[in-house]
Short mmCIF file of C-alpha atoms and ligand atoms in Angstrom, two decimals:
data_model
loop_
_atom_site.label_atom_id
_atom_site.label_comp_id
_atom_site.label_asym_id
_atom_site.label_seq_id
_atom_site.Cartn_x
_atom_site.Cartn_y
_atom_site.Cartn_z
CA MET A 26 -0.07 -0.04 0.02
CA LEU A 27 1.45 3.37 -1.01
CA HIS A 28 1.47 5.85 1.88
CA HIS A 29 4.88 7.18 2.62
CA ILE A 30 7.07 8.66 -0.20
CA ALA A 31 10.46 10.17 -0.10
CA ILE A 32 11.60 12.57 -2.46
CA VAL A 33 15.43 13.37 -2.72
CA GLY A 34 15.93 16.84 -3.78
CA SER A 35 13.77 19.89 -3.26
CA GLY A 36 14.35 21.57 -6.63
CA PRO A 37 11.63 22.08 -9.20
CA SER A 38 11.46 18.41 -10.48
CA GLY A 39 11.06 17.02 -6.93
CA LEU A 40 8.44 19.54 -5.85
CA PHE A 41 6.39 19.43 -9.07
CA CYS A 42 6.37 15.58 -8.53
CA ALA A 43 5.27 16.05 -4.89
CA ASP A 44 2.53 18.37 -6.18
CA ALA A 45 1.21 15.92 -8.87
CA LEU A 46 1.18 13.16 -6.37
CA LEU A 47 -0.75 15.09 -3.73
CA ARG A 48 -3.27 16.40 -6.17
CA GLN A 49 -4.28 12.76 -6.71
CA ARG A 50 -3.59 11.36 -3.39
CA PRO A 51 -4.00 14.02 -0.74
CA ASP A 52 -3.69 11.21 1.91
CA LEU A 53 -0.01 10.55 1.07
CA LYS A 54 2.72 11.55 3.47
CA ILE A 55 5.69 12.89 1.50
CA ASP A 56 9.14 13.77 2.93
CA VAL A 57 11.44 15.87 0.78
CA PHE A 58 15.12 15.55 1.65
CA ASP A 59 17.88 18.14 0.62
CA ARG A 60 21.56 18.27 1.17
CA LEU A 61 21.21 22.03 1.66
CA PRO A 62 19.54 23.60 4.75
CA THR A 63 17.33 25.58 2.21
CA PRO A 64 14.73 24.32 -0.29
CA TYR A 65 14.11 24.89 -4.12
CA GLY A 66 17.40 23.70 -5.58
CA LEU A 67 17.96 25.22 -8.93
CA ILE A 68 15.30 27.86 -8.28
CA ARG A 69 17.26 29.29 -5.47
CA CYS A 70 20.81 28.67 -6.49
CA GLY A 71 20.67 28.25 -10.30
CA VAL A 72 18.08 30.64 -11.71
CA ALA A 73 19.69 34.07 -12.42
CA PRO A 74 19.22 36.44 -9.57
CA ASP A 75 17.66 39.13 -11.94
CA HIS A 76 15.04 36.77 -13.04
CA GLN A 77 12.81 36.93 -10.03
CA GLY A 78 9.69 36.14 -12.14
CA THR A 79 11.06 32.69 -12.79
CA LYS A 80 11.64 32.23 -9.09
CA ALA A 81 8.08 33.08 -8.22
CA VAL A 82 7.09 29.47 -8.69
CA THR A 83 8.41 28.92 -5.12
CA ARG A 84 5.00 30.48 -3.86
CA GLN A 85 3.22 27.54 -5.26
CA PHE A 86 5.62 25.26 -3.39
CA ASP A 87 5.27 27.12 -0.17
CA ARG A 88 1.54 26.46 -0.33
CA LEU A 89 2.39 22.84 -0.73
CA PHE A 90 4.60 22.73 2.27
CA GLY A 91 1.87 24.44 4.33
CA GLY A 92 -0.68 21.76 3.57
CA GLY A 93 0.48 19.20 6.28
CA SER A 94 1.31 16.33 3.93
CA LEU A 95 4.71 17.45 2.80
CA ARG A 96 7.74 17.76 5.05
CA PHE A 97 11.06 19.33 4.29
CA ILE A 98 14.21 17.62 5.75
CA GLY A 99 17.09 19.76 4.84
CA ASN A 100 20.75 19.44 5.69
CA VAL A 101 20.70 15.68 5.18
CA THR A 102 22.48 14.06 2.21
CA VAL A 103 20.77 10.92 1.12
CA GLY A 104 23.35 8.47 -0.15
CA THR A 105 26.01 9.40 2.46
CA ASP A 106 24.53 10.89 5.75
CA LEU A 107 21.36 8.69 5.25
CA PRO A 108 22.03 5.68 3.03
CA LEU A 109 19.37 5.07 0.30
CA ALA A 110 19.03 1.56 1.58
CA ARG A 111 17.83 3.11 5.02
CA VAL A 112 15.39 5.21 3.17
CA ALA A 113 14.03 2.21 1.39
CA GLU A 114 13.29 0.58 4.68
CA HIS A 115 10.98 3.30 5.71
CA TYR A 116 9.27 4.47 2.53
CA ASP A 117 7.02 2.83 0.11
CA ALA A 118 8.44 4.67 -2.88
CA ILE A 119 11.53 6.87 -3.44
CA VAL A 120 11.87 9.62 -6.13
CA LEU A 121 15.33 10.73 -6.98
CA ALA A 122 15.19 14.47 -7.96
CA LEU A 123 18.92 15.08 -7.71
CA GLY A 124 19.27 17.70 -10.52
CA ALA A 125 22.77 17.91 -12.01
CA HIS A 126 25.29 19.45 -9.39
CA ALA A 127 28.76 19.00 -11.06
CA ASP A 128 30.47 21.00 -13.94
CA ARG A 129 31.59 19.19 -16.92
CA PRO A 130 35.27 19.33 -17.44
CA LEU A 131 36.43 21.30 -20.61
CA GLY A 132 39.31 18.87 -21.13
CA ILE A 133 41.91 21.34 -22.57
CA PRO A 134 45.32 22.32 -21.03
CA GLY A 135 45.29 25.08 -18.54
CA GLU A 136 41.71 24.58 -17.35
CA ASN A 137 42.92 24.32 -13.73
CA LEU A 138 44.66 27.71 -13.67
CA PRO A 139 43.14 30.32 -11.26
CA GLY A 140 40.65 32.26 -13.16
CA ARG A 141 38.93 29.45 -14.93
CA TYR A 142 35.69 28.44 -13.38
CA GLY A 143 32.84 26.19 -14.18
CA SER A 144 29.43 27.66 -14.35
CA MET A 145 28.08 25.67 -11.38
CA ALA A 146 30.74 27.27 -9.23
CA PHE A 147 30.56 30.81 -10.75
CA VAL A 148 26.67 30.82 -10.70
CA GLY A 149 26.72 29.35 -7.16
CA TRP A 150 29.03 32.06 -6.07
CA TYR A 151 26.76 35.05 -7.08
CA ASN A 152 23.60 33.13 -6.16
CA GLY A 153 24.53 32.26 -2.65
CA HIS A 154 25.30 28.54 -2.72
CA PRO A 155 27.15 27.91 0.49
CA ASP A 156 29.75 25.53 -1.31
CA PHE A 157 30.92 28.44 -3.41
CA HIS A 158 30.66 31.63 -1.30
CA ALA A 159 34.54 31.73 -0.95
CA LEU A 160 35.21 31.25 -4.79
CA ASP A 161 36.28 34.81 -4.91
CA PRO A 162 36.79 34.69 -8.68
CA LEU A 163 39.49 36.67 -10.39
CA LEU A 164 37.59 39.61 -12.18
CA ASP A 165 40.42 42.05 -12.37
CA ARG A 166 41.12 42.27 -16.17
CA SER A 167 39.18 43.85 -18.98
CA GLY A 168 38.33 40.65 -20.84
CA VAL A 169 36.21 37.63 -19.62
CA ALA A 170 35.44 34.63 -21.89
CA VAL A 171 32.39 32.54 -21.24
CA ILE A 172 32.47 29.19 -23.22
CA GLY A 173 29.20 27.84 -24.37
CA MET A 174 26.08 29.14 -26.17
CA GLY A 175 23.38 27.96 -23.83
CA ASN A 176 21.16 29.82 -21.53
CA VAL A 177 23.63 29.43 -18.52
CA ALA A 178 26.16 31.28 -20.68
CA VAL A 179 23.62 33.93 -21.43
CA ASP A 180 22.81 34.36 -17.78
CA ILE A 181 26.45 34.71 -16.82
CA VAL A 182 27.24 37.31 -19.45
CA ARG A 183 24.11 39.25 -18.56
CA VAL A 184 24.89 39.28 -14.80
CA LEU A 185 28.47 40.36 -15.58
CA GLY A 186 27.16 43.08 -17.92
CA LYS A 187 24.45 44.60 -16.04
CA THR A 188 25.00 47.75 -14.06
CA PRO A 189 24.37 47.92 -10.30
CA ALA A 190 21.14 49.84 -11.09
CA GLU A 191 19.93 47.03 -13.35
CA MET A 192 20.73 44.46 -10.63
CA ALA A 193 19.02 46.48 -7.87
CA THR A 194 15.85 44.46 -7.62
CA SER A 195 17.75 41.17 -7.87
CA ASP A 196 18.85 38.93 -5.15
CA ILE A 197 22.43 38.69 -6.18
CA CYS A 198 24.62 38.33 -3.12
CA SER A 199 26.27 41.56 -2.00
CA HIS A 200 29.82 40.24 -2.05
CA ALA A 201 29.36 39.17 -5.78
CA ALA A 202 27.55 42.40 -6.79
CA ALA A 203 30.50 44.51 -5.29
CA LYS A 204 33.05 42.43 -7.10
CA ILE A 205 31.30 42.55 -10.42
CA SER A 206 30.50 46.15 -10.22
CA GLY A 207 34.30 46.89 -9.50
CA ALA A 208 35.60 44.72 -12.33
CA PRO A 209 37.22 46.78 -15.21
CA LEU A 210 35.31 45.01 -17.83
CA THR A 211 35.28 46.18 -21.49
CA ASP A 212 35.16 42.92 -23.38
CA LEU A 213 32.90 39.83 -22.81
CA TYR A 214 33.19 36.95 -25.17
CA MET A 215 30.69 34.28 -25.66
CA ILE A 216 32.19 31.35 -27.42
CA GLY A 217 30.33 28.70 -29.44
CA ARG A 218 32.00 25.74 -31.11
CA ARG A 219 29.07 25.61 -33.58
CA GLY A 220 27.14 28.23 -35.66
CA PRO A 221 24.47 30.70 -34.72
CA VAL A 222 21.65 28.12 -35.84
CA GLU A 223 23.06 25.42 -33.47
CA ALA A 224 23.39 27.71 -30.38
CA SER A 225 21.07 26.37 -27.68
CA PHE A 226 20.11 29.77 -26.11
CA THR A 227 16.38 30.69 -26.45
CA SER A 228 15.07 33.85 -28.03
CA ALA A 229 13.77 35.76 -24.97
CA GLU A 230 17.04 35.33 -23.30
CA LEU A 231 19.06 36.28 -26.39
CA ALA A 232 17.09 39.42 -26.93
CA GLU A 233 17.59 40.51 -23.38
CA LEU A 234 21.27 40.90 -24.16
CA GLY A 235 20.33 43.56 -26.60
CA ARG A 236 18.67 45.76 -23.94
CA LEU A 237 21.38 46.10 -21.38
CA ASP A 238 22.47 49.74 -20.50
CA ARG A 239 26.19 49.44 -20.85
CA VAL A 240 26.57 46.42 -23.18
CA ARG A 241 26.64 46.36 -26.82
CA PRO A 242 26.46 42.97 -28.56
CA VAL A 243 28.98 42.55 -31.39
CA VAL A 244 28.01 40.08 -34.19
CA ASN A 245 29.81 39.54 -37.35
CA ARG A 246 27.37 39.76 -40.17
CA THR A 247 29.27 37.20 -42.25
CA ASP A 248 28.77 34.64 -39.45
CA LEU A 249 25.06 34.62 -39.97
CA PRO A 250 23.08 32.67 -42.65
CA ASP A 251 20.13 34.57 -44.16
CA ALA A 252 17.74 31.74 -43.15
CA ILE A 253 17.64 28.64 -41.09
CA PRO A 254 18.18 25.19 -42.86
CA SER A 255 14.99 23.30 -43.93
CA GLY A 256 14.08 20.15 -42.12
CA LEU A 257 14.21 21.29 -38.51
CA ASP A 258 11.53 20.29 -36.05
CA PRO A 259 8.82 23.06 -36.25
CA ALA A 260 8.98 24.23 -32.61
CA ASP A 261 12.93 24.31 -32.86
CA ALA A 262 12.74 26.18 -36.16
CA ARG A 263 10.61 28.92 -34.69
CA VAL A 264 13.17 29.54 -31.99
CA LYS A 265 16.17 29.34 -34.37
CA GLU A 266 14.43 31.71 -36.90
CA LYS A 267 13.85 34.18 -34.12
CA ASN A 268 17.35 33.86 -32.71
CA LEU A 269 18.66 34.55 -36.19
CA GLN A 270 16.42 37.58 -36.51
CA ILE A 271 17.80 38.92 -33.21
CA LEU A 272 21.45 38.25 -34.24
CA HIS A 273 21.03 40.02 -37.62
CA GLU A 274 19.62 43.00 -35.63
CA PHE A 275 22.66 42.95 -33.19
CA ALA A 276 24.91 42.74 -36.26
CA SER A 277 23.41 45.88 -37.78
CA ARG A 278 24.05 47.90 -34.51
CA SER A 279 26.74 50.65 -34.61
CA ASP A 280 26.14 52.34 -31.17
CA ASP A 281 28.92 52.47 -28.73
CA LYS A 282 28.71 51.43 -25.17
CA PRO A 283 31.54 50.70 -22.60
CA VAL A 284 31.22 46.95 -22.63
CA ARG A 285 31.22 44.88 -25.92
CA LEU A 286 29.73 41.40 -25.85
CA HIS A 287 31.42 39.46 -28.77
CA PHE A 288 29.58 36.53 -30.08
CA LEU A 289 32.23 34.13 -31.52
CA PHE A 290 30.77 31.34 -33.50
CA HIS A 291 32.68 28.31 -34.98
CA THR A 292 35.18 28.90 -32.33
CA VAL A 293 36.88 25.99 -30.56
CA PRO A 294 38.90 26.71 -27.39
CA GLU A 295 42.33 24.81 -27.54
CA ALA A 296 43.96 25.98 -24.26
CA VAL A 297 43.62 28.29 -21.39
CA LEU A 298 46.85 30.15 -21.25
CA GLY A 299 48.69 31.89 -18.36
CA ASN A 300 51.56 31.93 -15.94
CA GLY A 301 50.07 31.06 -12.49
CA ARG A 302 46.68 32.56 -13.59
CA VAL A 303 44.47 32.91 -16.61
CA GLU A 304 46.02 35.35 -18.99
CA GLY A 305 44.49 34.32 -22.29
CA LEU A 306 42.50 31.80 -24.27
CA LYS A 307 43.99 30.00 -27.34
CA LEU A 308 41.40 29.40 -30.05
CA LYS A 309 41.82 26.78 -32.70
CA GLY A 310 43.02 27.97 -35.99
CA GLN A 311 43.87 31.58 -34.68
CA ASP A 312 47.44 32.73 -33.95
CA ALA A 313 46.48 35.40 -31.52
CA PRO A 314 44.91 34.29 -28.31
CA LEU A 315 41.99 36.11 -26.71
CA THR A 316 43.42 38.45 -24.04
CA VAL A 317 41.26 37.56 -20.95
CA GLY A 318 41.88 37.22 -17.26
CA THR A 319 38.79 34.94 -16.66
CA VAL A 320 37.53 31.93 -18.45
CA ILE A 321 34.09 30.56 -17.41
CA SER A 322 32.86 27.41 -18.99
CA ALA A 323 29.17 27.05 -19.26
CA ILE A 324 29.06 23.85 -21.19
CA GLY A 325 26.43 21.85 -19.25
CA TYR A 326 26.33 19.83 -15.97
CA ARG A 327 26.25 16.39 -14.97
CA THR A 328 24.99 14.42 -11.94
CA ALA A 329 27.68 13.20 -9.74
CA THR A 330 27.31 9.82 -8.11
CA ILE A 331 26.59 10.18 -4.29
CA GLY A 332 27.28 7.39 -1.74
CA ASP A 333 24.87 4.44 -2.43
CA LEU A 334 22.65 6.36 -5.00
CA PRO A 335 22.50 4.72 -8.36
CA PRO A 336 25.41 5.98 -10.72
CA ALA A 337 24.70 8.36 -13.51
CA ASP A 338 26.08 7.96 -17.00
CA GLU A 339 28.19 10.65 -18.98
CA ARG A 340 25.17 12.77 -19.56
CA GLY A 341 24.30 12.76 -15.88
CA VAL A 342 21.43 10.40 -16.39
CA ILE A 343 20.46 7.70 -14.03
CA ALA A 344 19.44 4.57 -16.06
CA ASN A 345 15.53 4.43 -16.08
CA THR A 346 12.66 3.49 -18.11
CA ASP A 347 10.15 6.35 -18.11
CA GLY A 348 11.29 7.27 -14.68
CA LEU A 349 11.33 3.89 -13.18
CA VAL A 350 15.02 2.91 -11.98
CA ALA A 351 13.98 -0.28 -9.91
CA PRO A 352 10.94 -1.39 -8.16
CA GLY A 353 9.81 1.42 -5.81
CA LEU A 354 12.69 3.72 -7.07
CA TYR A 355 12.04 6.50 -9.48
CA VAL A 356 13.94 9.49 -11.02
CA VAL A 357 12.68 12.79 -12.37
CA GLY A 358 14.26 15.97 -13.74
CA TRP A 359 17.78 16.46 -14.99
CA ALA A 360 18.94 13.13 -13.37
CA LYS A 361 16.18 11.49 -15.57
CA ARG A 362 16.75 13.20 -18.93
CA GLY A 363 20.00 15.03 -18.67
CA PRO A 364 20.44 18.86 -18.10
CA SER A 365 18.03 20.23 -20.56
CA GLY A 366 14.69 22.11 -20.68
CA THR A 367 13.26 24.89 -18.68
CA ILE A 368 11.52 24.80 -15.40
CA PRO A 369 7.95 24.19 -16.81
CA THR A 370 9.41 21.15 -18.62
CA ASN A 371 9.82 19.60 -15.17
CA ARG A 372 6.17 20.18 -14.26
CA THR A 373 4.96 18.03 -17.28
CA GLU A 374 7.51 15.34 -16.81
CA ALA A 375 7.16 15.16 -12.98
CA LYS A 376 3.32 14.70 -13.44
CA SER A 377 4.01 11.77 -15.86
CA VAL A 378 6.36 10.02 -13.39
CA ALA A 379 3.79 10.69 -10.49
CA ASP A 380 1.17 9.06 -12.56
CA ARG A 381 3.39 6.10 -13.11
CA ILE A 382 4.15 5.75 -9.40
CA LEU A 383 0.41 5.68 -8.66
CA ALA A 384 -0.31 3.33 -11.32
CA ASP A 385 2.51 1.07 -10.22
CA PHE A 386 1.11 0.88 -6.69
CA ALA A 387 -2.64 0.78 -7.75
CA ASP A 388 -2.93 -2.99 -6.91
CA ASP A 389 -0.15 -3.23 -4.32
CA THR A 390 -1.32 -4.96 -1.14
CA ALA A 391 1.92 -4.86 0.96
CA PRO A 392 1.49 -3.14 4.28
CA ALA A 393 2.58 0.47 4.20
CA LYS A 394 6.07 1.21 5.63
CA SER A 395 6.65 3.30 8.74
CA GLY A 396 7.67 6.53 7.14
CA ASN A 397 8.88 9.47 9.00
CA ALA A 398 8.61 8.57 12.63
CA ALA A 399 11.11 5.64 12.59
CA LEU A 400 13.40 7.60 10.30
CA ASP A 401 13.40 10.82 12.42
CA ALA A 402 14.47 8.58 15.37
CA TRP A 403 17.29 7.01 13.34
CA LEU A 404 18.54 10.53 12.23
CA ARG A 405 18.64 11.70 15.79
CA GLN A 406 20.55 8.70 16.80
CA GLN A 407 23.20 9.50 14.12
CA GLY A 408 23.49 13.02 15.52
CA LEU A 409 22.21 14.50 12.21
CA VAL A 410 20.58 17.91 12.46
CA ALA A 411 17.79 17.90 10.09
CA ILE A 412 16.42 21.42 9.13
CA ASP A 413 12.66 21.42 8.89
CA TRP A 414 10.10 23.86 7.26
CA ALA A 415 10.12 26.03 10.27
CA GLY A 416 13.91 26.17 10.20
CA TRP A 417 13.89 27.12 6.55
CA LYS A 418 11.42 30.02 7.50
CA ARG A 419 13.63 31.34 10.08
CA ILE A 420 16.56 31.40 7.55
CA GLU A 421 14.11 33.13 5.07
CA ALA A 422 13.06 35.61 7.73
CA ALA A 423 16.69 36.51 8.38
CA GLU A 424 17.54 36.83 4.71
CA ILE A 425 14.53 39.25 4.17
CA ALA A 426 15.44 41.23 7.29
CA ALA A 427 18.99 41.72 5.85
CA ALA A 428 17.95 42.59 2.32
CA ARG A 429 19.40 45.80 0.76
CA GLN A 430 16.85 48.33 -0.43
CA GLY A 431 14.88 47.15 -3.49
CA SER A 432 16.22 43.58 -3.15
CA PRO A 433 13.83 40.57 -1.92
CA ARG A 434 16.62 39.06 0.24
CA GLU A 435 20.32 38.88 1.14
CA LYS A 436 21.06 35.31 1.11
CA LEU A 437 22.84 33.58 3.96
CA ILE A 438 25.92 32.10 2.41
CA LEU A 439 27.89 30.35 5.17
CA TRP A 440 27.07 26.77 6.04
CA GLU A 441 27.36 27.47 9.80
CA ASP A 442 24.94 30.46 9.61
CA LEU A 443 22.42 28.43 7.68
CA ARG A 444 22.83 25.50 10.07
CA ARG A 445 22.59 27.69 13.12
CA ILE A 446 19.67 29.62 12.19
CA GLY A 447 17.77 26.74 10.59
CA ALA A 448 18.39 24.45 13.61
CA THR A 449 17.71 26.95 16.49
CA PRO A 450 14.04 27.65 17.21
P1 NAP B 503 23.17 23.75 -22.82
O1 NAP B 503 21.94 24.48 -23.34
O2 NAP B 503 23.28 22.35 -23.09
O3 NAP B 503 24.34 24.61 -23.51
C1 NAP B 503 25.77 24.18 -23.36
C2 NAP B 503 26.59 24.83 -24.35
O4 NAP B 503 27.92 24.39 -24.04
C3 NAP B 503 26.25 24.56 -25.82
O5 NAP B 503 26.55 25.76 -26.56
C4 NAP B 503 27.36 23.58 -26.19
O6 NAP B 503 27.68 23.50 -27.53
C5 NAP B 503 28.52 24.00 -25.34
N1 NAP B 503 29.54 22.96 -25.10
C6 NAP B 503 29.46 21.76 -24.71
N2 NAP B 503 30.52 21.07 -24.40
C7 NAP B 503 31.46 21.95 -24.85
C8 NAP B 503 32.82 21.95 -25.03
N3 NAP B 503 33.51 20.76 -24.58
N4 NAP B 503 33.50 22.97 -25.53
C9 NAP B 503 32.82 23.98 -25.96
N5 NAP B 503 31.51 24.15 -25.87
C10 NAP B 503 30.81 23.07 -25.33
O7 NAP B 503 23.28 23.86 -21.28
P2 NAP B 503 23.26 25.14 -20.23
O8 NAP B 503 23.43 26.46 -20.79
O9 NAP B 503 24.06 24.75 -19.08
O10 NAP B 503 21.71 24.89 -19.84
C11 NAP B 503 21.20 23.81 -19.12
C12 NAP B 503 19.61 23.96 -19.35
O11 NAP B 503 19.08 24.89 -18.45
C13 NAP B 503 19.08 24.24 -20.75
O12 NAP B 503 18.09 23.40 -21.00
C14 NAP B 503 18.81 25.72 -20.63
O13 NAP B 503 17.86 26.12 -21.57
C15 NAP B 503 18.24 25.71 -19.26
N6 NAP B 503 18.29 27.08 -18.72
C16 NAP B 503 17.26 27.92 -19.02
C17 NAP B 503 17.30 29.19 -18.56
C18 NAP B 503 16.11 30.19 -18.92
O14 NAP B 503 15.06 29.61 -19.26
N7 NAP B 503 16.22 31.40 -18.77
C19 NAP B 503 18.41 29.71 -18.03
C20 NAP B 503 19.46 28.96 -17.72
C21 NAP B 503 19.43 27.53 -18.10
P3 NAP B 503 27.09 22.38 -28.43
O15 NAP B 503 25.66 22.76 -28.83
O16 NAP B 503 28.09 22.44 -29.67
O17 NAP B 503 27.27 20.96 -27.76
#
């Protein structure tokens, strides 16, 4: 009998799955575990701090947690602190909603030089992820290269390019805002190994780069075809066509602004150069390297294997059939399909996995497992300090109280602060 469900990961895929389950079975008791003391995963630490509209989906999740059937158990890493095998003893079904939390390596010489960062670390730094608060990236030269032409690369160049006034209503961490506004930036480079049609950014995100106060997009007209090739999937074709239109408009601009954002297509990075730190980026087929002091790779994420959780493949995917990993064990989100799609993609997909769980258990007659009570006792025995919803609300209140004017919050960035405030009523 299906009664207690554990969801591992409180990002959008896990919480959309909880929502879909509870809409159909309000009697279920669902516990959502997270390694961080704070909920929302990618929405809090991945979505750009100036895209507050995208983050508003958390209000829907807040209502869910307020409903009495969903618990938050933060600061507990399933797989290591709490082995999956133990979770399986207490819950009838488990859903892995792990996201993708590791940077993919570039695999070129020099990538370990100070000044080269992966997007997970760099975005985590400005977004208040406690693992990355101390990154203190080198941003002391006029040139910064961002490798990749996806929406994460777009987020990064936009956050670097915006003025403090443009970031005023964001929740970028103050330490990052100060460092970025003090950086002597004049040239940002977005580097795509393929052409403008193959770039994976979407049109609204691309267009935003043309509306920044101090940034002028620089696109070489000769890099742009007049039309997209035939035979593309219609939905994809619409995005590519719009992208091309926007890029043509960028190429026609001749205004001058203090920061130039160069779109370099068909450009393959060969080596990060520098003596003790990043000083340049060697590009395939070009003699003169780009003069940059920082290189950020935004080339996609993968799902690292944690403790006794099932391993992920090269793309970060845990082997599954339509979300089923093994009897009673399911996967949703990026760990199910790889790091692609937008937040609403997870809503649809999580609903289909929720439907599958309910169908799989429709005829199940085994007695329901014990769920949270027995597990809570075990966590206490291990000395693990779980942070519950009330603990998160204390963290949130402290962040709102510390917000600078115009900003929704000043995130707590230290593990010890998050744990102390989260664990102390
Ligand atoms: P992505 O869309 O897969 O883009 C990765 C980029 O890195 C591609 O341009 C890819 O080029 C390039 N790349 C991969 N390996 C490379 C290598 N070894 N050397 C050079 N370039 C390399 O991934 P993402 O930007 O991390 O985004 C992840 C997902 O989150 C996407 O679905 C994205 O749309 C979504 N997202 C959405 C928003 C939004 O809606 N505002 C914001 C952020 C992220 P190739 O195409 O040649 O492989």
